[in-house]
Tab-separated table of C-alpha atoms and ligand atoms in Angstrom:
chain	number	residue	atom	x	y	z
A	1	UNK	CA	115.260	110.800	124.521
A	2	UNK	CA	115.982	114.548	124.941
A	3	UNK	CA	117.459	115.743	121.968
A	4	UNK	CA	118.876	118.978	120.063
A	5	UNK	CA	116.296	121.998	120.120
A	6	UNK	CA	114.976	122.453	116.700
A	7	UNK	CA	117.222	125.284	114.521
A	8	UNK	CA	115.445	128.169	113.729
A	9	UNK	CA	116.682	129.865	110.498
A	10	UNK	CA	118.859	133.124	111.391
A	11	UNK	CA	115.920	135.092	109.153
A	12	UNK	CA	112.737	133.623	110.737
A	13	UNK	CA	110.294	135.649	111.742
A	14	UNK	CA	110.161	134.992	115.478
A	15	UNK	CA	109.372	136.853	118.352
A	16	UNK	CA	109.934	135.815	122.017
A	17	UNK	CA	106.548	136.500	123.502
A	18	UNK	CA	106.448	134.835	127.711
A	19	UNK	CA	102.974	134.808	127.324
A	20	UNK	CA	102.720	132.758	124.858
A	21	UNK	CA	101.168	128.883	125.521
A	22	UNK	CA	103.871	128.213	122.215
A	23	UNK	CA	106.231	129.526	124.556
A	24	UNK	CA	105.569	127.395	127.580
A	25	UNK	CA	105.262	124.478	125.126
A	26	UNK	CA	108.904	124.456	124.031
A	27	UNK	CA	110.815	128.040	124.529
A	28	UNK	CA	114.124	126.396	123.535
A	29	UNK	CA	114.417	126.690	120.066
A	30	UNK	CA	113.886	129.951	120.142
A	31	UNK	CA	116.334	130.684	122.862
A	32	UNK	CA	118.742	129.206	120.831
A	33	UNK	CA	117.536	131.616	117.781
A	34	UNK	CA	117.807	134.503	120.173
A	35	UNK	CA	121.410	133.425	121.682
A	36	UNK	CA	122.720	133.219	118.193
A	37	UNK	CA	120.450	135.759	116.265
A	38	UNK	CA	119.811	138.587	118.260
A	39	UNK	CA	121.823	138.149	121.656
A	40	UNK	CA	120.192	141.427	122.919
A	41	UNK	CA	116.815	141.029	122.131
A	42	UNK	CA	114.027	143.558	121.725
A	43	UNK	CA	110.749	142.630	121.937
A	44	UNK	CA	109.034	146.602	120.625
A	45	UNK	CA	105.504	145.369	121.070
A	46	UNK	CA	105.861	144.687	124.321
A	47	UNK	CA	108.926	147.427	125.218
A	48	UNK	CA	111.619	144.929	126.387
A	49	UNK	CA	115.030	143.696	126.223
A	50	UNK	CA	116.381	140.039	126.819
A	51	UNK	CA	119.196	138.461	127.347
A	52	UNK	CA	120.345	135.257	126.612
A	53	UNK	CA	123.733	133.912	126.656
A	54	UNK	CA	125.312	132.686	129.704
A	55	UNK	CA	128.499	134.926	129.979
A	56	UNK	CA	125.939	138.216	129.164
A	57	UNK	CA	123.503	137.206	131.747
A	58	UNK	CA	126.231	136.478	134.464
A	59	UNK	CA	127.881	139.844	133.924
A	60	UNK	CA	124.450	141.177	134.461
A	61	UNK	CA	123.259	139.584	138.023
A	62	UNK	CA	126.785	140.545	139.109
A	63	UNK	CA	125.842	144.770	138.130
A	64	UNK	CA	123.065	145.563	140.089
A	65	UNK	CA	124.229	149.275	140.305
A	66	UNK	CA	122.837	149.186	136.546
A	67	UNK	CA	120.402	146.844	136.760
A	68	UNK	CA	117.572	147.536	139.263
A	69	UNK	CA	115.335	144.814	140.730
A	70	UNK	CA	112.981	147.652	142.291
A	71	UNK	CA	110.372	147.708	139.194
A	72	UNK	CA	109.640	143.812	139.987
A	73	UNK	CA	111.119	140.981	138.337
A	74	UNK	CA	108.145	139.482	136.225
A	75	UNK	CA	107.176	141.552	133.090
A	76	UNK	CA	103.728	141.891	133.193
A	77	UNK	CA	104.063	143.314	136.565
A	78	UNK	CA	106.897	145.948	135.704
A	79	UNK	CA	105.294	149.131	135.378
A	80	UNK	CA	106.998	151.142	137.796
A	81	UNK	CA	108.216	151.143	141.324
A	82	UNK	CA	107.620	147.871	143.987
A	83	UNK	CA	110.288	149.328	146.660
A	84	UNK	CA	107.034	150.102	148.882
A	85	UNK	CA	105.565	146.432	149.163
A	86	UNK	CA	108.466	145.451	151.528
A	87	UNK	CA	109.753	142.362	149.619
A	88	UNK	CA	113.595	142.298	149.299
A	89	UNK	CA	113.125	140.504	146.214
A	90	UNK	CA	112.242	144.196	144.476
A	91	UNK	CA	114.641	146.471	146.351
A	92	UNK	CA	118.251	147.561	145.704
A	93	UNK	CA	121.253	147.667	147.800
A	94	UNK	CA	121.344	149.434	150.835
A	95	UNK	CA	117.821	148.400	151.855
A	96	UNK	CA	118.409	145.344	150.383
A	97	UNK	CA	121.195	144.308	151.833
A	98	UNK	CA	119.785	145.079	155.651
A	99	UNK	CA	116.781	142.866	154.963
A	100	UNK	CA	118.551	140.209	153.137
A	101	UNK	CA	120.905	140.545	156.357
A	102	UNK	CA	118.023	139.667	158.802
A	103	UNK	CA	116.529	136.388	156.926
A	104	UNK	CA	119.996	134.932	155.386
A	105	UNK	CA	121.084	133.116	158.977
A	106	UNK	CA	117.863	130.719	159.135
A	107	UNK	CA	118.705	130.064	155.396
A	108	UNK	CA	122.561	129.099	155.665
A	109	UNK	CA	123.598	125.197	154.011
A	110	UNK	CA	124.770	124.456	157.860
A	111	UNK	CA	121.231	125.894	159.612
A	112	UNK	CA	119.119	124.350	156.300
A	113	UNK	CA	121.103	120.604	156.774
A	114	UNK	CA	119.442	120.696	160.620
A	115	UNK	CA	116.234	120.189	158.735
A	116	UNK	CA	117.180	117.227	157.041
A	117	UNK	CA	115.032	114.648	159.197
A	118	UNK	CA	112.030	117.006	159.420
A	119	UNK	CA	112.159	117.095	155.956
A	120	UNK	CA	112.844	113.307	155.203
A	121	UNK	CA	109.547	112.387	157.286
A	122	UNK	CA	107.726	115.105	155.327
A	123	UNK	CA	108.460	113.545	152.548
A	124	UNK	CA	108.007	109.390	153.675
A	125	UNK	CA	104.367	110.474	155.041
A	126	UNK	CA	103.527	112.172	151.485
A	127	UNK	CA	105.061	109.652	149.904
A	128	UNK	CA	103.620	106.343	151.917
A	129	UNK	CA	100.137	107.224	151.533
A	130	UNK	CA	100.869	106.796	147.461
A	131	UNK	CA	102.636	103.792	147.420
A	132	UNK	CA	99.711	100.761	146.056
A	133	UNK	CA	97.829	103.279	143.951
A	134	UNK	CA	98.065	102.504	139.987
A	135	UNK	CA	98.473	105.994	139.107
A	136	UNK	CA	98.396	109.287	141.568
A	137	UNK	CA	99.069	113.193	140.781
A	138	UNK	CA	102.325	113.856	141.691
A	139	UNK	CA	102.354	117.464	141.919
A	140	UNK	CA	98.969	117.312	143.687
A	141	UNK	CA	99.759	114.729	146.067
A	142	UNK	CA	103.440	115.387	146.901
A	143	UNK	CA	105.142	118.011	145.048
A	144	UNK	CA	103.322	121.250	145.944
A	145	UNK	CA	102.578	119.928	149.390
A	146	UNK	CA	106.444	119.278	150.682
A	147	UNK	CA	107.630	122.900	150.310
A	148	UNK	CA	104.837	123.941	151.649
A	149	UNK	CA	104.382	121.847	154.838
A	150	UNK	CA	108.495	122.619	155.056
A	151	UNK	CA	107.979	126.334	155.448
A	152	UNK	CA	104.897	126.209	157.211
A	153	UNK	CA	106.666	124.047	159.854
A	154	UNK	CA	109.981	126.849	159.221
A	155	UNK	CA	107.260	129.546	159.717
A	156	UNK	CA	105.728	127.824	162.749
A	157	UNK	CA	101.867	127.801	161.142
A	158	UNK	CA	100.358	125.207	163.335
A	159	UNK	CA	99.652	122.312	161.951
A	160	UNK	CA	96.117	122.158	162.516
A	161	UNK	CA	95.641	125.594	160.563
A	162	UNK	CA	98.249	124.109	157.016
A	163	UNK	CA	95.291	122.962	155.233
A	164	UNK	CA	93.102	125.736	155.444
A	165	UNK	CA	95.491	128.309	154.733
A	166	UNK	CA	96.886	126.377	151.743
A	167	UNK	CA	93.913	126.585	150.631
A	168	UNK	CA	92.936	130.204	151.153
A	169	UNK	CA	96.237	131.216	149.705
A	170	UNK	CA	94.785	128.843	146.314
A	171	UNK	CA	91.937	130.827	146.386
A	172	UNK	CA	93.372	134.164	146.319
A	173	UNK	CA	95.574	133.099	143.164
A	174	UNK	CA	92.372	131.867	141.839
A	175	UNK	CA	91.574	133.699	138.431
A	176	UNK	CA	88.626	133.130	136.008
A	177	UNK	CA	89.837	132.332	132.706
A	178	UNK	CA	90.143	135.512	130.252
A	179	UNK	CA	89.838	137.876	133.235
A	180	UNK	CA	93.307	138.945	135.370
A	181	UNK	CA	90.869	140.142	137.904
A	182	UNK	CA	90.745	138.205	140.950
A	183	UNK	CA	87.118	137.374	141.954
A	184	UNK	CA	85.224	138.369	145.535
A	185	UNK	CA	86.363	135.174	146.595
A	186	UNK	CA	89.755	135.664	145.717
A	187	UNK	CA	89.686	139.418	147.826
A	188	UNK	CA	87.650	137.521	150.751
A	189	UNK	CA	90.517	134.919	151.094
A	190	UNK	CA	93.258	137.334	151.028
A	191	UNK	CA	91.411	139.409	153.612
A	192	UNK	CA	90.943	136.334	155.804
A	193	UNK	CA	94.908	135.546	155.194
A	194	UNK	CA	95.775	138.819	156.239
A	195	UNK	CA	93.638	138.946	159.511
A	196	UNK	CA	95.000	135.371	160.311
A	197	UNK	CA	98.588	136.605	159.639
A	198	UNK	CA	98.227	139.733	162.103
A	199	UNK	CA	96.640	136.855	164.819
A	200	UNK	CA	99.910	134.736	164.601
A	201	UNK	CA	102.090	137.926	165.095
A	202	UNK	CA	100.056	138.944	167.806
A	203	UNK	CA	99.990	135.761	169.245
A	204	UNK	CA	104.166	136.104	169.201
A	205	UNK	CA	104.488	139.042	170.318
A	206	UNK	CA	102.530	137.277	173.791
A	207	UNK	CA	103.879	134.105	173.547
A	208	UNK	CA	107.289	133.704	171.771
A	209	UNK	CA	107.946	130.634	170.468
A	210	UNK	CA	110.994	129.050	168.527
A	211	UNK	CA	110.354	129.507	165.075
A	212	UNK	CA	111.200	131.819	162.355
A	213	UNK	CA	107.671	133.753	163.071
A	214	UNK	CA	108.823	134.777	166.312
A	215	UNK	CA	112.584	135.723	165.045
A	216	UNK	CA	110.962	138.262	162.752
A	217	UNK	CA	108.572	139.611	165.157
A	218	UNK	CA	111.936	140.059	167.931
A	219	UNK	CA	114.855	141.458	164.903
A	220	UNK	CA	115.889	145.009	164.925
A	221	UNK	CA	117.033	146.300	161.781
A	222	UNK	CA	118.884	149.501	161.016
A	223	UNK	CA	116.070	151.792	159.520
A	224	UNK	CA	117.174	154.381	156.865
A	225	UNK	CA	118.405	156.574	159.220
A	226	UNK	CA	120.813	154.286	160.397
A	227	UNK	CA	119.031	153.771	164.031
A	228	UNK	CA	117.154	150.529	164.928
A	229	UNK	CA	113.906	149.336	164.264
A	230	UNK	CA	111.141	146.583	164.840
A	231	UNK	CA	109.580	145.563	161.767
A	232	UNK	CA	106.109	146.573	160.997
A	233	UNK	CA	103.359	144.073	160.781
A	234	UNK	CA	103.212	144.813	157.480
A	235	UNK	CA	106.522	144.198	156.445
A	236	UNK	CA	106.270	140.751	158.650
A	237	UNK	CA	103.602	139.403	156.368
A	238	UNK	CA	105.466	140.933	153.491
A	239	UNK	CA	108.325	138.808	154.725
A	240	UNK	CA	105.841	135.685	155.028
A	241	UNK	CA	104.509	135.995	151.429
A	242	UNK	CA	108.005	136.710	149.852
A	243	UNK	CA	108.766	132.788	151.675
A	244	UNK	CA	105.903	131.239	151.147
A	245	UNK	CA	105.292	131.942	147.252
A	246	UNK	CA	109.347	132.060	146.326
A	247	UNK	CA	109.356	128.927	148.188
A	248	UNK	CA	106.700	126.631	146.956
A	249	UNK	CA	105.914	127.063	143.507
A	250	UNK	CA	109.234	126.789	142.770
A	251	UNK	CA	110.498	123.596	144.778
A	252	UNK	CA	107.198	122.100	143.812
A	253	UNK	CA	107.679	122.762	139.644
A	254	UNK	CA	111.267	121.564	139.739
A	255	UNK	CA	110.596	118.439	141.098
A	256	UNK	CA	107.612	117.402	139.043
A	257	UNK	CA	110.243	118.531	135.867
A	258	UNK	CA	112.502	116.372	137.486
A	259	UNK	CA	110.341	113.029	137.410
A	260	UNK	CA	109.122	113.901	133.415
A	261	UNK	CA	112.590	114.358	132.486
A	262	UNK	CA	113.187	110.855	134.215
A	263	UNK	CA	110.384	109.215	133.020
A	264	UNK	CA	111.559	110.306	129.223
A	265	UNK	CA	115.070	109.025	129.930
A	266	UNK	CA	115.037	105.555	131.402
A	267	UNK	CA	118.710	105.320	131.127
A	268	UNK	CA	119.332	108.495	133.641
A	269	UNK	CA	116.754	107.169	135.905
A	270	UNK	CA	118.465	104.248	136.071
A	271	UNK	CA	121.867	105.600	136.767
A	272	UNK	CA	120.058	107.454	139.938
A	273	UNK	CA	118.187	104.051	141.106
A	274	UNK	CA	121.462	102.597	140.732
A	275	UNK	CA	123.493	105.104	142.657
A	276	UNK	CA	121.322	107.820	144.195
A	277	UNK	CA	124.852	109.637	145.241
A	278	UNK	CA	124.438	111.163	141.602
A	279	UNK	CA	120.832	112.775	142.918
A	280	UNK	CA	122.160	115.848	144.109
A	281	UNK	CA	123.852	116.572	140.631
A	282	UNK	CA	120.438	115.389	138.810
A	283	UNK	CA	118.723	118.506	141.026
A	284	UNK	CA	121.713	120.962	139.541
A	285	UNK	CA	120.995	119.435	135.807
A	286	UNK	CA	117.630	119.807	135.969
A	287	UNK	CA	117.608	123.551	137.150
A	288	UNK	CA	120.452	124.007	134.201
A	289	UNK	CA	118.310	122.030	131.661
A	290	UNK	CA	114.137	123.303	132.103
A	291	UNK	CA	114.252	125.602	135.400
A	292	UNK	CA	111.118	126.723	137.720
A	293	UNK	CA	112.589	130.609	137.344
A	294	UNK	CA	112.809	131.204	133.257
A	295	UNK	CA	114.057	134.641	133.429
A	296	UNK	CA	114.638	137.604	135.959
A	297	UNK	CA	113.608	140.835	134.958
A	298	UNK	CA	115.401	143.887	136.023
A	299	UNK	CA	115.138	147.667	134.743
A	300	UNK	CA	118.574	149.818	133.357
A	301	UNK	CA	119.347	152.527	135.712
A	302	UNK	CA	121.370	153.929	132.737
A	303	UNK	CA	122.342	153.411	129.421
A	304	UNK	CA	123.876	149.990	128.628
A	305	UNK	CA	125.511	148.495	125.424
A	306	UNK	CA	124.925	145.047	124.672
A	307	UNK	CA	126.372	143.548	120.848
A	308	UNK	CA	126.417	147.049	119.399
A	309	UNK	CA	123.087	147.982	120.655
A	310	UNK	CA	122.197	150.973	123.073
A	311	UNK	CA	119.672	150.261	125.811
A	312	UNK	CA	118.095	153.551	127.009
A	313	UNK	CA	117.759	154.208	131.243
A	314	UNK	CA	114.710	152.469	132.464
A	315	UNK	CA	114.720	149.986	129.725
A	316	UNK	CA	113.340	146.472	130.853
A	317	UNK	CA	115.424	143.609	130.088
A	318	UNK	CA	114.867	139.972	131.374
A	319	UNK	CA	118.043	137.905	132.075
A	320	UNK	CA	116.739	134.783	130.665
A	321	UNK	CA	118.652	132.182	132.673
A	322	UNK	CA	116.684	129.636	131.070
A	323	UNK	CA	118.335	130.040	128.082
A	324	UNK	CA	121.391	130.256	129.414
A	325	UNK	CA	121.567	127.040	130.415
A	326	UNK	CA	121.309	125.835	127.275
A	327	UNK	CA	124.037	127.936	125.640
A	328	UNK	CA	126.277	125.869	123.686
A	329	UNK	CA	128.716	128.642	123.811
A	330	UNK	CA	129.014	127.086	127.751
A	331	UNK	CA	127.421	123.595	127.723
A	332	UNK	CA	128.335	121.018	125.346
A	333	UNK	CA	125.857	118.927	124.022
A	334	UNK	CA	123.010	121.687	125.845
A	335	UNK	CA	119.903	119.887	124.974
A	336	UNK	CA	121.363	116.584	126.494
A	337	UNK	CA	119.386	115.893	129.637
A	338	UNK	CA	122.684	114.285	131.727
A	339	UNK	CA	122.153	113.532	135.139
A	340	UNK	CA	126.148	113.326	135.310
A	341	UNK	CA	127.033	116.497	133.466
A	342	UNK	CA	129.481	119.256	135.513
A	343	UNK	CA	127.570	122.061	136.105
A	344	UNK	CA	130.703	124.593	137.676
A	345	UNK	CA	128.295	127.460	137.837
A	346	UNK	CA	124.606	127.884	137.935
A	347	UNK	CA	122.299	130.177	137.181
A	348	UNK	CA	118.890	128.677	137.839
A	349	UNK	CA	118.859	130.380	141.434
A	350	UNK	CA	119.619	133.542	139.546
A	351	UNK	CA	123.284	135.446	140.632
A	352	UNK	CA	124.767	137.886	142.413
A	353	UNK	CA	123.096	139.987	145.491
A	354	UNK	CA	119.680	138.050	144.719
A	355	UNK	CA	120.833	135.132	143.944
A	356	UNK	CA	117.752	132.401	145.833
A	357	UNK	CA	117.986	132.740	149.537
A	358	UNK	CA	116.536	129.528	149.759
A	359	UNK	CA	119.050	127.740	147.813
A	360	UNK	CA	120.186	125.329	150.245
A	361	UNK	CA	116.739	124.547	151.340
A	362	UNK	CA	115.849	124.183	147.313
A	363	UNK	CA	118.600	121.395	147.465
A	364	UNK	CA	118.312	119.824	150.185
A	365	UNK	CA	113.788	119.510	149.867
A	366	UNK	CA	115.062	118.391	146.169
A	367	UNK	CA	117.245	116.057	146.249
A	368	UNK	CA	115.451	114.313	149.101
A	369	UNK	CA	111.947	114.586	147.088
A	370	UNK	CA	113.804	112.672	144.156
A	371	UNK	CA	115.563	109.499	146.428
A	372	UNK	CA	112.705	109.022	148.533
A	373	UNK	CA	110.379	108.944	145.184
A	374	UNK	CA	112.654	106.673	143.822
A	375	UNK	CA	113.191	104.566	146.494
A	376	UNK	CA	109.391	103.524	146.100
A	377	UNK	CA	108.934	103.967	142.363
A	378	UNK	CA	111.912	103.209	140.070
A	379	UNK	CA	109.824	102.762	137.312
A	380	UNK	CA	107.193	104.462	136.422
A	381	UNK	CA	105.403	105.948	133.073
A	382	UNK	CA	103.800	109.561	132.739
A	383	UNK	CA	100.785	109.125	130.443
A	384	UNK	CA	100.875	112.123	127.603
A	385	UNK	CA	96.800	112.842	129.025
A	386	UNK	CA	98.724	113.318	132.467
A	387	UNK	CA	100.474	116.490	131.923
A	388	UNK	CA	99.207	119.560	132.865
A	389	UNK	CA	101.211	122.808	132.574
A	390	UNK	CA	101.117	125.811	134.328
A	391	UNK	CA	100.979	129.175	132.262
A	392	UNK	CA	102.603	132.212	133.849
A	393	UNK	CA	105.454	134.551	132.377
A	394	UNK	CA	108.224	133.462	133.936
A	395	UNK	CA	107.366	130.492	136.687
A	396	UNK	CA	107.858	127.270	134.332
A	397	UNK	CA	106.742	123.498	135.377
A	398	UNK	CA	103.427	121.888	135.834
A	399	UNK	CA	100.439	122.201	137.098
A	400	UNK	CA	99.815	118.436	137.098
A	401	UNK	CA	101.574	115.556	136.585
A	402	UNK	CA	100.147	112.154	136.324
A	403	UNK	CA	102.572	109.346	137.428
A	404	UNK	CA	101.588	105.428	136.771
A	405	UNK	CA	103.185	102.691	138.746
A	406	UNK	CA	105.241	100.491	136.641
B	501	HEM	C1	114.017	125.124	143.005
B	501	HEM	C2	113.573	126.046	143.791
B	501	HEM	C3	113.869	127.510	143.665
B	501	HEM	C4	114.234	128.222	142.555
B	501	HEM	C5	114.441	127.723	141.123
B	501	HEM	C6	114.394	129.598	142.986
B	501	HEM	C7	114.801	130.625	142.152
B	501	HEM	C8	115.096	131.903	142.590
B	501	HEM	C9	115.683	132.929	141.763
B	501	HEM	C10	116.027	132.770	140.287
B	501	HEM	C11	115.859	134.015	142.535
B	501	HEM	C12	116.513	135.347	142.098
B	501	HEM	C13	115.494	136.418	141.824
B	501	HEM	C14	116.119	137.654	141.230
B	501	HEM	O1	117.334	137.719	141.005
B	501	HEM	O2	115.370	138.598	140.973
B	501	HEM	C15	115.355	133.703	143.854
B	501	HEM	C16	115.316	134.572	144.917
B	501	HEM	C17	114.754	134.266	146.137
B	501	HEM	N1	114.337	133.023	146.568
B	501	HEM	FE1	114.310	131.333	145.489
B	501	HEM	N2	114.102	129.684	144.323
B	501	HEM	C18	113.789	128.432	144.783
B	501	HEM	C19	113.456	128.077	146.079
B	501	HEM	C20	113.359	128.944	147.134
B	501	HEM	C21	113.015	128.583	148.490
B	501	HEM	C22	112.763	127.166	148.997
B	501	HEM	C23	112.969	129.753	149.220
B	501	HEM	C24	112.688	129.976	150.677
B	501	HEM	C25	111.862	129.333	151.398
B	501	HEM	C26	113.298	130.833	148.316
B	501	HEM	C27	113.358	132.148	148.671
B	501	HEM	C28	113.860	133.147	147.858
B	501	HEM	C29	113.963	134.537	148.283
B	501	HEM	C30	113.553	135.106	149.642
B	501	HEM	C31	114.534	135.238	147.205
B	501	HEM	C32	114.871	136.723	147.148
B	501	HEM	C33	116.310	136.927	147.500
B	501	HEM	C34	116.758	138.363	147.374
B	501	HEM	O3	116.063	139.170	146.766
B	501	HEM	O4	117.837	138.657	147.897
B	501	HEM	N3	113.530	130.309	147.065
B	501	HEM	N4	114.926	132.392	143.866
């Protein structure tokens, strides 16, 4: 049932606005306008730059020498320098590299496939308690809670303590509506976090145990002076908070995109019902076709050209790798939801020096998420009432989604 993005006419008025609800609605056609119209996008109301095609947005992720990641990577939040918050995710090479350094051997496809059965039975407990319901949440009930019981298990959070941090860390995202501010609850459970953070590395630092917790409690990494040095316990919980909300939103938006672009397309379902070997590639085609991560956004550390325009030092521009996986210019028949397409290259993990350190685990938590749900449900419908999306900038997916049992 997917079909072509509506054309936008090369002289519409449109403007590419990620806070729009429009935009979370459908951003596609107007991706498309912005790939064909105005490849290098400027936005002056809110002072940025986009890009959209896939060859511009490659070239990009693979220049981080003129495109900076330390001003943050979501728009609203870009207002100046991150580099002191500790999270790789907003520095630039060398101190990049040296952290990415000290994390990337727990994440490698051959350490991540180790997980596999932990994960599986993660997944088959979620999943069992469903199965005789007429209709269930699916992101409630399963999607949001497999990343996170994955890398709390990763972490080593005991299991007795998942629930009520889980729901602390809800609390502290929790905002009133019309008001960015978080509420005294929301500073009272991020206090709380934080003081049960600093007991679990104290609590290594007695009593090592084997998990990743202990690991980054015990590394020594060069400091800027070259000599070695324990992390702080700062930049341990900056560490935890980079995994746990990189992690979970994302795992747990793709696959609830996954089972509403399944439940709209029958025929793809049944091809992965029918042989679930093809799973793996529906996980790639979905991240291609409506990913988690819409754009990254990165700041110029000089002038850049893009199509004949000049983009000043410190202009923002967001690589908008949702739209790149659309571009026809690289995928034929874009809008075509195909659980069988070739996907050679992919940008939904971003590229380059960032690209997702958690890709393998993204995969692998994905792609068992999908057979495991189908296994138990190969039909099922998605009532129109049961979708709930999430608004934020950049993070796309929902915030519900209702599944009925055919
Ligand atoms: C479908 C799921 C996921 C998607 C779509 C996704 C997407 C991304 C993207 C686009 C980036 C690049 C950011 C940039 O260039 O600025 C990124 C980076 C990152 N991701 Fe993921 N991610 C996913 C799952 C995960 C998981 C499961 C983990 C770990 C538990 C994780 C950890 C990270 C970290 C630590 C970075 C920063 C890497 C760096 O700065 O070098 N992600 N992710």
């Amino acid at each position: 049932m997917s079909g072509p993005a509506s054309v936008l006419a090369p002289d519409a008025d449109v403007e590419y606005d990620p806070f729009s609800y429009e935009i979370d609605r459908d951003p596609y056609p107007v991706y498309r306008w912005m790939r064909d119209h105005a490849p290098a996008y400027r936005n002056e109301r809110l002072d940025f730059w986009a890009l959209t095609r896939f060859e511009d947005n490659l070239a990009a992720f693979l220049d981080p020498a003129k495109y900076s990641s330390t001003w943050g990577t979501s728009l609203e939040f870009m207002d100046g320098p991150k580099d002191n918050m500790g999270l790789m995710i907003y520095m630039d090479a060398p101190r990049h590299t040296r952290y990415r350094k000290l994390v990337s051997k727990v994440f490698t496809p051959g350490r991540v496939a180790t997980l596999e059965p932990m994960i599986r039975a993660t997944a088959v407990r979620h999943l069992d308690a469903l199965v005789g319901q007429p209709r269930f949440d699916a992101v409630r009930e399963f999607t949001a809670r497999l990343p996170m019981d994955v890398i709390s298990t990763m972490l080593g959070i005991p299991e007795a303590d998942r629930a009520e941090v889980q729901r602390k860390a809800n609390l502290m995202l929790h905002r009133e509506p019309g008001n960015p501010r978080p509420v005294p609850e929301a500073i009272e459970a991020s206090l709380e976090l934080l003081r049960y953070w600093s007991e679990q590395i104290e609590e290594r630092r007695r009593r090592p145990k084997d998990d990743l917790m202990t690991k980054l409690v015990e590394v020594e990494i060069a400091g800027d002076d070259g000599t070695p040095q324990r992390l702080t316990d700062d930049e341990i919980r900056a560490f935890f908070i980079l995994l746990a909300t990189a992690g979970n939103e994302t795992v747990t938006k793709l696959l609830a995109t996954a089972f509403h672009e399944l439940a709209k397309n029958p025929d793809q379902r049944r091809i992965l019902v029918e042989e679930p070997r093809w799973i793996a590639n529906a996980v790639e085609e979905t991240l291609r076709y409506d990913p988690p991560s819409q754009y990254q956004g990165r700041v110029t550390t000089r002038p850049v050209e893009w199509h004949g325009q000049r983009l000043p030092e410190r202009a923002r521009v967001l690589l908008i790798n949702g739209a790149s996986g659309r571009d026809e210019r690289r995928f034929p028949d874009p809008d075509r939801f195909d659980v069988r397409r070739t996907i050679d290259l992919q940008l939904g993990f971003g590229y380059g020096r960032h690209i997702c350190l958690g890709a393998s685990l993204a995969r692998l938590e994905s792609r068992i998420g999908i057979e495991e749900f189908l296994r138990r449900w190969p039909e099922y419908h998605v009532p129109p009432e049961g979708i709930e999306r999430m608004h934020s900038s950049n993070v796309r997916g929902f915030a519900g989604l209702v599944v009925e049992a055919a």
